[in-house]
Coordinates of N, CA and C in Angstrom, one line a residue:
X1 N 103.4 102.5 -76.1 CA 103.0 101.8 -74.9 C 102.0 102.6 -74.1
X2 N 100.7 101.8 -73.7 CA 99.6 102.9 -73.3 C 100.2 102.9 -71.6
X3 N 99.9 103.8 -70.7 CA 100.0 104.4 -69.4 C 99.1 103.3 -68.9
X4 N 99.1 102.7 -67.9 CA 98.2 102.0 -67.1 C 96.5 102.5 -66.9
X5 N 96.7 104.3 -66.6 CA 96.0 104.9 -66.3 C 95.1 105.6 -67.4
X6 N 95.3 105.3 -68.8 CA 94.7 105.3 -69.8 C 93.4 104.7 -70.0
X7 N 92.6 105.8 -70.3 CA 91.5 104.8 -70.5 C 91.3 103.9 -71.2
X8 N 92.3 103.2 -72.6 CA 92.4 102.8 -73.7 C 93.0 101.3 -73.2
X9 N 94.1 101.3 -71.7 CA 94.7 100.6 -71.5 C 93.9 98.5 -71.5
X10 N 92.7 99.0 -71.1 CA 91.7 98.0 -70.5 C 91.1 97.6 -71.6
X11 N 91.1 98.2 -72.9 CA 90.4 97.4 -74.0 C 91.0 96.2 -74.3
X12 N 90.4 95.8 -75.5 CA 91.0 94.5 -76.0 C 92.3 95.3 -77.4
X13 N 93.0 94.9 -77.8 CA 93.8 95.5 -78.9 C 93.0 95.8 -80.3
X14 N 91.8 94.7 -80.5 CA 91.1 95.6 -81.5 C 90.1 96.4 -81.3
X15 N 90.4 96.7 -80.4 CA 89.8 98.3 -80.3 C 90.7 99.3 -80.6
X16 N 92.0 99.2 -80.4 CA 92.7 100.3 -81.2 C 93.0 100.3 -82.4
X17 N 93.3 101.1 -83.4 CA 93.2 100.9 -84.7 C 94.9 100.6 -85.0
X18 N 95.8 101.3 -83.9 CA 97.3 100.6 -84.1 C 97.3 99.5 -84.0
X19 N 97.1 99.0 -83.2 CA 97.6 97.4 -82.5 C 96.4 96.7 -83.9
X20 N 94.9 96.6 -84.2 CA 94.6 96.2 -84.9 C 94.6 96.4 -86.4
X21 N 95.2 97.5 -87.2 CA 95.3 97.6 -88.1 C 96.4 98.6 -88.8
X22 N 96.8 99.1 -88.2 CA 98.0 100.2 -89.1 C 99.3 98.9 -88.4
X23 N 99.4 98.6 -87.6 CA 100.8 98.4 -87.4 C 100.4 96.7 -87.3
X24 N 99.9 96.1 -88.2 CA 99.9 95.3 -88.4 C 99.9 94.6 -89.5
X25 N 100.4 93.7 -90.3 CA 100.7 93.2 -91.7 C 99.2 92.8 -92.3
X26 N 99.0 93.4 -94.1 CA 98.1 93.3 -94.2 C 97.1 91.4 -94.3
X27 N 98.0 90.6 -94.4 CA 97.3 89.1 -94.2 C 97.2 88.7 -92.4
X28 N 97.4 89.5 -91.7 CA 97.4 89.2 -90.4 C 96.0 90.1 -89.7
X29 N 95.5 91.0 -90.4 CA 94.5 91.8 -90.0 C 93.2 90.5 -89.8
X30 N 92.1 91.1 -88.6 CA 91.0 89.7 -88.7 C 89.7 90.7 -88.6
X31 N 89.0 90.8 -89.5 CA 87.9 91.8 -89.6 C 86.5 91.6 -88.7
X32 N 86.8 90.1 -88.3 CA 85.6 89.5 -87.5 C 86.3 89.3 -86.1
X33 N 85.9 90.5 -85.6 CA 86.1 90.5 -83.8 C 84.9 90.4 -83.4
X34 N 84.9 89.4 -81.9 CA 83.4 89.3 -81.1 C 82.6 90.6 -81.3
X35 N 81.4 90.2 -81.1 CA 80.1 91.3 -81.3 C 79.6 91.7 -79.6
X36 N 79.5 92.6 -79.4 CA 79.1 93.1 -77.9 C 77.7 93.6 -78.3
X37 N 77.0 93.9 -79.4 CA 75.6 94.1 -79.8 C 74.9 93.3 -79.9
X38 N 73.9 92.5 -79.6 CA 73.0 91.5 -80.0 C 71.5 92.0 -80.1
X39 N 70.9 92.4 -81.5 CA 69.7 92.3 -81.6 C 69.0 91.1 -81.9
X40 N 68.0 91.1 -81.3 CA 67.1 89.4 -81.3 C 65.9 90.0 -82.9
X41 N 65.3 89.3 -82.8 CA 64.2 89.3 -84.2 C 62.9 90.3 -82.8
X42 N 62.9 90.4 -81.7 CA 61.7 91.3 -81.1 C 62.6 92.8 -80.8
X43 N 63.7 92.7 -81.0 CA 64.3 94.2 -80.8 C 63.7 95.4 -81.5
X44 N 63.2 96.3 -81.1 CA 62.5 97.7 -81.7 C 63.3 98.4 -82.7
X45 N 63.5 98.1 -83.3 CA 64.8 99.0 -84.5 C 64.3 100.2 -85.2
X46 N 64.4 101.2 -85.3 CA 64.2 102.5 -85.8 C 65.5 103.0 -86.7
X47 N 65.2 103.6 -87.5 CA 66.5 104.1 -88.6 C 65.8 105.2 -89.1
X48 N 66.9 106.1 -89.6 CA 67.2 107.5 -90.0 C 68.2 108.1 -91.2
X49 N 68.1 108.9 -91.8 CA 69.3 109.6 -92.4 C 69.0 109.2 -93.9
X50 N 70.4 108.6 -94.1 CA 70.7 109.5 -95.6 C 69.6 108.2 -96.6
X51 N 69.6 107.9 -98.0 CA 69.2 107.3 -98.8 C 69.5 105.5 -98.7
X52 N 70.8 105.3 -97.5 CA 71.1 104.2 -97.5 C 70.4 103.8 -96.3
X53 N 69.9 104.5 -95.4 CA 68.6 103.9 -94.8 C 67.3 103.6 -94.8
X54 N 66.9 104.2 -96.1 CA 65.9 102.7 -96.7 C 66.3 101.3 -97.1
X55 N 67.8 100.9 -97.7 CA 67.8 99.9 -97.6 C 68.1 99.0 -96.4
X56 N 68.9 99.9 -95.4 CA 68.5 98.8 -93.9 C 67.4 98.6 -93.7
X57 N 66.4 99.8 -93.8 CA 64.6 99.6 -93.5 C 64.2 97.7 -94.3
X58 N 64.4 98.1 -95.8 CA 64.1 97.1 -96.4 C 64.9 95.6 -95.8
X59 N 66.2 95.5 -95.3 CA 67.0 94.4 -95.2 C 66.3 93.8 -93.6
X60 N 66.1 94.8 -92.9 CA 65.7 94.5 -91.2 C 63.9 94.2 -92.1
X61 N 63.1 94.7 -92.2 CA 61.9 94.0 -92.8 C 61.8 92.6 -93.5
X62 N 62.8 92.4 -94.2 CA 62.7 91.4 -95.1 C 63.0 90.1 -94.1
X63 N 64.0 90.4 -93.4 CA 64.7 89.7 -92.2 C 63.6 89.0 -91.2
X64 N 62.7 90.0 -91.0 CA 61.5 89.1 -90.0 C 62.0 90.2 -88.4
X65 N 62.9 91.1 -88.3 CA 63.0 92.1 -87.3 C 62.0 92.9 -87.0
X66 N 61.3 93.4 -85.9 CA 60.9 94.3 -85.9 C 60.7 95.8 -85.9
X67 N 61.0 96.4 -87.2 CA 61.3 97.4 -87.7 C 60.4 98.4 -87.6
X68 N 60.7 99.3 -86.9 CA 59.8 100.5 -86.2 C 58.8 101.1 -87.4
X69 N 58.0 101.2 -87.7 CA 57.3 102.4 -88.9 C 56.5 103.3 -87.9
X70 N 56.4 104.8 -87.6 CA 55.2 105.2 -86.6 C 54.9 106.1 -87.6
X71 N 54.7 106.2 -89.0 CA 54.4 107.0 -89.5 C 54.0 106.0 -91.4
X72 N 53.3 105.3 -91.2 CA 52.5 104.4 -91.8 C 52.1 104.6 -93.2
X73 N 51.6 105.5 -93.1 CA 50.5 106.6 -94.0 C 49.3 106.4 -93.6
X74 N 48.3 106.7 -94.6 CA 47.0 107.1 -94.6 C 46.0 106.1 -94.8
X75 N 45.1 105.8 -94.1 CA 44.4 104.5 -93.7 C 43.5 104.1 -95.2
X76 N 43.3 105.5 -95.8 CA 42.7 105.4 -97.0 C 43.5 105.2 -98.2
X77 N 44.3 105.4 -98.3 CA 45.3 105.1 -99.2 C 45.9 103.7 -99.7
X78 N 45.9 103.0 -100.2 CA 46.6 101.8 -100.6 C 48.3 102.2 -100.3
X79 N 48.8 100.6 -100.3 CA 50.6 100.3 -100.1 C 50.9 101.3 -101.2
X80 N 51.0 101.5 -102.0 CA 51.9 102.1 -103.2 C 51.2 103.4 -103.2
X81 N 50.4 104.4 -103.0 CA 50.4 105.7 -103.1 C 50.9 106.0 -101.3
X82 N 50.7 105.7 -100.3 CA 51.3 105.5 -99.1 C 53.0 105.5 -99.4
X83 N 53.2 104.9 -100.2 CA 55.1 104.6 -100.3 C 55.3 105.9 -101.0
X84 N 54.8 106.4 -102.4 CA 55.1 107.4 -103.0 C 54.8 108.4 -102.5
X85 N 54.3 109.0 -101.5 CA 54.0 109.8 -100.3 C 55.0 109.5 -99.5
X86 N 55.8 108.8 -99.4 CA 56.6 109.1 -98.3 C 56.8 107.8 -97.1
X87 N 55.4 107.4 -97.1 CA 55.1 106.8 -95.4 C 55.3 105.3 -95.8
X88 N 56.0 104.8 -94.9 CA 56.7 103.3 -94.6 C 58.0 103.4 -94.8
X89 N 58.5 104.1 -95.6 CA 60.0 103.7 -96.3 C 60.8 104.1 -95.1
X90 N 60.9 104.3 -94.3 CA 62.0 104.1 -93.0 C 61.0 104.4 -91.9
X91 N 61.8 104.5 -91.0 CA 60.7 104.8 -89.4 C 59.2 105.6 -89.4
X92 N 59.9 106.8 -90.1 CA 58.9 107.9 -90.0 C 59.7 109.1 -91.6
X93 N 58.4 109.7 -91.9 CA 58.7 110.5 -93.4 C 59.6 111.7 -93.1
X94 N 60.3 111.0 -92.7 CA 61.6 112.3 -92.5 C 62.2 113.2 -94.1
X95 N 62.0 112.1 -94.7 CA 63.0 112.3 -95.9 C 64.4 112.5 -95.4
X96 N 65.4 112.9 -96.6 CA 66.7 112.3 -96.1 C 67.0 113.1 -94.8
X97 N 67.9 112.9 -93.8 CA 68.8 113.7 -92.4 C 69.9 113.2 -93.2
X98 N 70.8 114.4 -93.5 CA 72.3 113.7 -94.0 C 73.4 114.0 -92.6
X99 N 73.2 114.9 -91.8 CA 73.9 115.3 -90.7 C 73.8 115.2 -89.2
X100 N 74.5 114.9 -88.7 CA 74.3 114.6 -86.8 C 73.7 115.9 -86.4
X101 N 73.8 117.0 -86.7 CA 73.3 118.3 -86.4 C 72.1 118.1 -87.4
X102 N 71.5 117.6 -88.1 CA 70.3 117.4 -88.8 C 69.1 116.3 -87.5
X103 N 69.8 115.5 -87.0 CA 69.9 114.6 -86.2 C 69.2 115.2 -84.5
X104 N 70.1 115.3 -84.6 CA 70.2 116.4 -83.1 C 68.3 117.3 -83.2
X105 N 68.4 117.8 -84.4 CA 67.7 119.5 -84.7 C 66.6 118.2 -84.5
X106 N 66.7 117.6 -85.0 CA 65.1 116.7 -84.9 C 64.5 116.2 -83.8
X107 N 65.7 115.9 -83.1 CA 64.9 115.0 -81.6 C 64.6 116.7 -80.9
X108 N 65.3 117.6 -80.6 CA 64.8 118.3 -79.9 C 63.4 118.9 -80.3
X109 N 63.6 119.2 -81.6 CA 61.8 119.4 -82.4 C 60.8 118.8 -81.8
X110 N 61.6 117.3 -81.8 CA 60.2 116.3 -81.4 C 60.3 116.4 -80.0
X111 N 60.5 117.2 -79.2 CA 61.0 116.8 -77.6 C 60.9 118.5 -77.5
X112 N 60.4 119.5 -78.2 CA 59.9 121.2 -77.9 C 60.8 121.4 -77.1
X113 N 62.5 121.4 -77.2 CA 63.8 122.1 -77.2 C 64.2 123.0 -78.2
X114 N 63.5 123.5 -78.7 CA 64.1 124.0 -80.0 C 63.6 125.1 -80.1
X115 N 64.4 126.4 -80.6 CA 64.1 127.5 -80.9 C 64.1 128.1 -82.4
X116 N 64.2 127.1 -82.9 CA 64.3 127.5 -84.9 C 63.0 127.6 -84.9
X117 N 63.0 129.0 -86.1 CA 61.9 129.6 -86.8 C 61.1 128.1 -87.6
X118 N 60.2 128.4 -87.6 CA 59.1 127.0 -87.8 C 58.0 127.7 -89.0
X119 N 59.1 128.5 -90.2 CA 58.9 128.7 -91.2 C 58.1 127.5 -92.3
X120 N 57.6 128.2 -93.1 CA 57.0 127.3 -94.4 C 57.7 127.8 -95.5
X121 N 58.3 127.0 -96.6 CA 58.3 127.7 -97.7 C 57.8 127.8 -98.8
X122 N 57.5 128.5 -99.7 CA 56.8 128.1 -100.8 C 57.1 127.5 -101.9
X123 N 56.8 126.9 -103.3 CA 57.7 126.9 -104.3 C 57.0 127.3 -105.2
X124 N 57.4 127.3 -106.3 CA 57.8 127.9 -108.1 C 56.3 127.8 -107.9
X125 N 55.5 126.5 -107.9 CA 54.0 126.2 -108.3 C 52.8 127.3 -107.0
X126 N 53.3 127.5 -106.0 CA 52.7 128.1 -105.0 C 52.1 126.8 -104.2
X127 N 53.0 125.9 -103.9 CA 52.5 124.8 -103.0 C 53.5 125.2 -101.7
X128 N 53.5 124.5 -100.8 CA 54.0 124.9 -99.6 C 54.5 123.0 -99.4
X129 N 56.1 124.0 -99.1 CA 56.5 122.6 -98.1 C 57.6 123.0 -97.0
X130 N 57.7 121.7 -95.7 CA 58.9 122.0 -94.7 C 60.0 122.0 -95.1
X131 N 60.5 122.9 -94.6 CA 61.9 123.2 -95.0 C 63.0 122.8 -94.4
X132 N 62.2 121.3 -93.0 CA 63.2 120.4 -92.6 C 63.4 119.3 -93.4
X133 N 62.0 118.7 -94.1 CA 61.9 117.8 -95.0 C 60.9 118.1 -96.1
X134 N 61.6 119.1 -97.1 CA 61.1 120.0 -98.1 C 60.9 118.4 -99.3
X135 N 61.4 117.2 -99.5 CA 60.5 116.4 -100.5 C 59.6 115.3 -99.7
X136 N 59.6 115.6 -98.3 CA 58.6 114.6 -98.3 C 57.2 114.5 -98.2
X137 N 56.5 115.5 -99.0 CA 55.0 115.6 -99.6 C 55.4 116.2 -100.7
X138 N 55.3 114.5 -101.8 CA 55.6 115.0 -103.2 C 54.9 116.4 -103.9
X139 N 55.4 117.4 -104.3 CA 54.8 117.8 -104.8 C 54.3 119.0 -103.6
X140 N 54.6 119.1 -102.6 CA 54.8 119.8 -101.8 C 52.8 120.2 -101.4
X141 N 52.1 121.0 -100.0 CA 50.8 121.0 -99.7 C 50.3 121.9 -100.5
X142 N 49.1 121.7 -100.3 CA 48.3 122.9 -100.8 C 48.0 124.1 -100.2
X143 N 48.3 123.6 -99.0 CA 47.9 125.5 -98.2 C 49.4 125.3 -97.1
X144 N 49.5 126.1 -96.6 CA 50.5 126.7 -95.4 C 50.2 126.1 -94.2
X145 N 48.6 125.7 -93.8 CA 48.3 125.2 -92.7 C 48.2 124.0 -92.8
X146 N 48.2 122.9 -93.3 CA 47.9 122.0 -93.8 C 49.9 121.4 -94.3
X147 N 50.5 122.4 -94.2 CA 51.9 121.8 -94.3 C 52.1 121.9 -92.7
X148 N 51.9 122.9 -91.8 CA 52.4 123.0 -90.4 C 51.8 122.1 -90.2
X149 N 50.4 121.7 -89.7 CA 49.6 120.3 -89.4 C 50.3 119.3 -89.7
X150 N 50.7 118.6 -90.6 CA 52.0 117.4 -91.3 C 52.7 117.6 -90.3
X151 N 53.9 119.1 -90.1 CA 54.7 119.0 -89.3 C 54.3 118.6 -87.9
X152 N 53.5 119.5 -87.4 CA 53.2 118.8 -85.9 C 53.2 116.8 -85.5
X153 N 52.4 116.6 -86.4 CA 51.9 115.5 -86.5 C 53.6 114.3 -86.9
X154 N 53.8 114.9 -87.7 CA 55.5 114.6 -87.7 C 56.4 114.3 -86.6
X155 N 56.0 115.6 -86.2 CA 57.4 115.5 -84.6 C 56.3 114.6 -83.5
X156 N 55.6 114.7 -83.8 CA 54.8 113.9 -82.4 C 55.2 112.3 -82.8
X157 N 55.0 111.8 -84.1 CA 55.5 110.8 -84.3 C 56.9 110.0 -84.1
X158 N 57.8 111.1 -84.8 CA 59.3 111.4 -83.9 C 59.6 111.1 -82.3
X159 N 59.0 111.9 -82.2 CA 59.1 111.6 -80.6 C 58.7 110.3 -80.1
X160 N 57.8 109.9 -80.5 CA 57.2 108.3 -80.1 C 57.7 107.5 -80.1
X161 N 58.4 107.5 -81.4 CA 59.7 106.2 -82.0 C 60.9 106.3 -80.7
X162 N 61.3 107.9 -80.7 CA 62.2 108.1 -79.5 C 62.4 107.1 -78.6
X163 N 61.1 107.7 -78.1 CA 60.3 107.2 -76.5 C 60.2 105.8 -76.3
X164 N 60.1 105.1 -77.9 CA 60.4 103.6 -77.9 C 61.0 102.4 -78.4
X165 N 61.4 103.3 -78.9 CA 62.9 102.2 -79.8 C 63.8 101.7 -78.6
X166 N 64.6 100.3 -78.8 CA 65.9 99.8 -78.4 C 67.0 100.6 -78.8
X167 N 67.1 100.2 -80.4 CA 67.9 100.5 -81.0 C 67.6 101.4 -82.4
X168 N 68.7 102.4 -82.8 CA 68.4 103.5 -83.4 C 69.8 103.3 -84.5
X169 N 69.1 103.0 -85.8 CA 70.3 103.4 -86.9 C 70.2 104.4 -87.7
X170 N 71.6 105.5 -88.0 CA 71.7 106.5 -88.5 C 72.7 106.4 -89.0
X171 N 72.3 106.6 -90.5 CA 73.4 106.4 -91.7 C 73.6 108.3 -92.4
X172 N 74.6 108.3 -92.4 CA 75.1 109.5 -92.9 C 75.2 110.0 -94.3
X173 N 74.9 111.2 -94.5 CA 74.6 111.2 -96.3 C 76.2 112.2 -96.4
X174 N 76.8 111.8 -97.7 CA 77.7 112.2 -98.4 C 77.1 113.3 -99.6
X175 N 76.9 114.6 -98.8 CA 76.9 115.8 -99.3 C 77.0 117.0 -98.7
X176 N 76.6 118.2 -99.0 CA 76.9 119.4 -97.9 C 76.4 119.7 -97.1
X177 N 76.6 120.9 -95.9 CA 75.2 120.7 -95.0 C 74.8 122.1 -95.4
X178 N 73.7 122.8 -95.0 CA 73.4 124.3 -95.1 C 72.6 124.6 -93.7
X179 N 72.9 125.6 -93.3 CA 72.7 126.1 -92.2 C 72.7 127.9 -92.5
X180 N 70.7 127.8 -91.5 CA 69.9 128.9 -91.8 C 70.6 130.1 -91.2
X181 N 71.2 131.2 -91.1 CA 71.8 132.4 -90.4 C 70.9 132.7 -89.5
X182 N 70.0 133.0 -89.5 CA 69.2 133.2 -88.9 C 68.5 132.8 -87.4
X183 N 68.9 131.7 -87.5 CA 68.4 130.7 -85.9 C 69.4 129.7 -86.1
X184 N 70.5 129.2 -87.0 CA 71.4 128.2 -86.8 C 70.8 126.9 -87.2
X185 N 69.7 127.3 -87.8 CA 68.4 125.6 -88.3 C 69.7 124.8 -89.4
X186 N 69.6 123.7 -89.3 CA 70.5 122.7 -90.4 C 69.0 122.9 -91.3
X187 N 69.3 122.4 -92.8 CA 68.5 122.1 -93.9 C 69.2 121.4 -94.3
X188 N 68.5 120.4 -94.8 CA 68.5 119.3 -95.8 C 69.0 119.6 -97.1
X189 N 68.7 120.4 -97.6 CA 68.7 121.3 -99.3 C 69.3 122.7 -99.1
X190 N 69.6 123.7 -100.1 CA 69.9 124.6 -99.7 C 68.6 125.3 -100.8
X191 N 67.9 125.9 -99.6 CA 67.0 126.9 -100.3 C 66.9 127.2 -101.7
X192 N 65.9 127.6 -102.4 CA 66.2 127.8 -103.8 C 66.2 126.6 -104.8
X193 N 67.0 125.6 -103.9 CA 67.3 124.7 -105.5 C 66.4 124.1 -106.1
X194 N 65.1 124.4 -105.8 CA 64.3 123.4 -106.8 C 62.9 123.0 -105.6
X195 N 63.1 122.9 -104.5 CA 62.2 122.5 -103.3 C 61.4 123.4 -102.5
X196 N 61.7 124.9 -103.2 CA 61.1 126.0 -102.2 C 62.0 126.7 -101.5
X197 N 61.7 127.3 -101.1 CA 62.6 128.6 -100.6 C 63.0 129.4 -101.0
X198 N 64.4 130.2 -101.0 CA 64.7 131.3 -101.5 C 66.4 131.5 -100.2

């Protein structure tokens, strides 16, 4: 029995997970409760995270939604070297965010809160990539300056989407997280494996 003074008291019962689903018989459960979210077809939608947020990108596109891209690609490029590069396939070329602290580390980047080392790494071949989103320049840059440049250019994009999105979906990736000792930075990869670093 909830307390009057509960903040829980004033919901509706399927908002609790007792009243709507443990303590209730499995043919009596009702999976379709009213929606208090309404996006229209003009709503700004932006998405993030793990590999299953390309296919919302793709589902909200296909839909006729307005699906945020602020990071497009390259005006000279055709659709398909632009995609295999990275740019269109969700908001902006983040490559995967599998963690809320991956999440977090990014808006403040794009919003110059952040005190993580703004390292490059190298790899096996001597190309240089970010080591927030170490696959998204296949094949990683050619110079060190020319990978920071991307990055700048990156978070300024980030930030934009921020500054104008409605609505923001973030899907979570089912894998580990790694976190740098050094400044507490989240990675995507753990250094070494194949993407640069050490």
């Amino acid at each position: 029995m909830l307390d009057d003074n509960s903040p829980y008291s004033k919901l509706p019962a399927t908002a609790r997970w007792r009243d709507a689903v443990s303590d209730v018989p499995r043919h009596r459960i009702d999976p379709h409760v009213g929606m208090s979210l309404s996006i229209s077809p003009g709503t700004a939608i932006a998405s993030a995270g793990s590999c299953f947020a390309i296919r919302i990108a793709q589902a909200l596109q296909s839909a006729g939604y307005n699906y945020m891209v602020v990071e497009a690609g390259l005006p000279w490029a055709g659709v398909e070297a632009n995609r295999a590069g990275g740019y269109g396939v969700v908001s902006a070329r983040f490559g995967n965010i599998y963690t809320t602290r991956q999440l977090v580390q990014l808006f403040d980047r794009a919003f110059g809160a952040s005190e993580l080392i703004e390292e490059v790494w190298t790899t096996k071949d001597g190309r240089f990539v970010d080591p927030f989103r170490p696959r998204a320049q296949p094949g990683g840059f050619e110079s060190e300056q020319e990978c920071l440049i991307d990055g700048k250019l990156h978070l300024e994009a980030v930030r934009q989407m921020f500054l104008n999105l409605d609505v923001f979906v973030f899907t979570l990736g089912l894998t580990e997280s790694w976190v740098r000792v050094a400044d507490g930075a989240a990675l995507p990869i753990c250094p070494g494996s194949g993407a640069g670093g050490r």
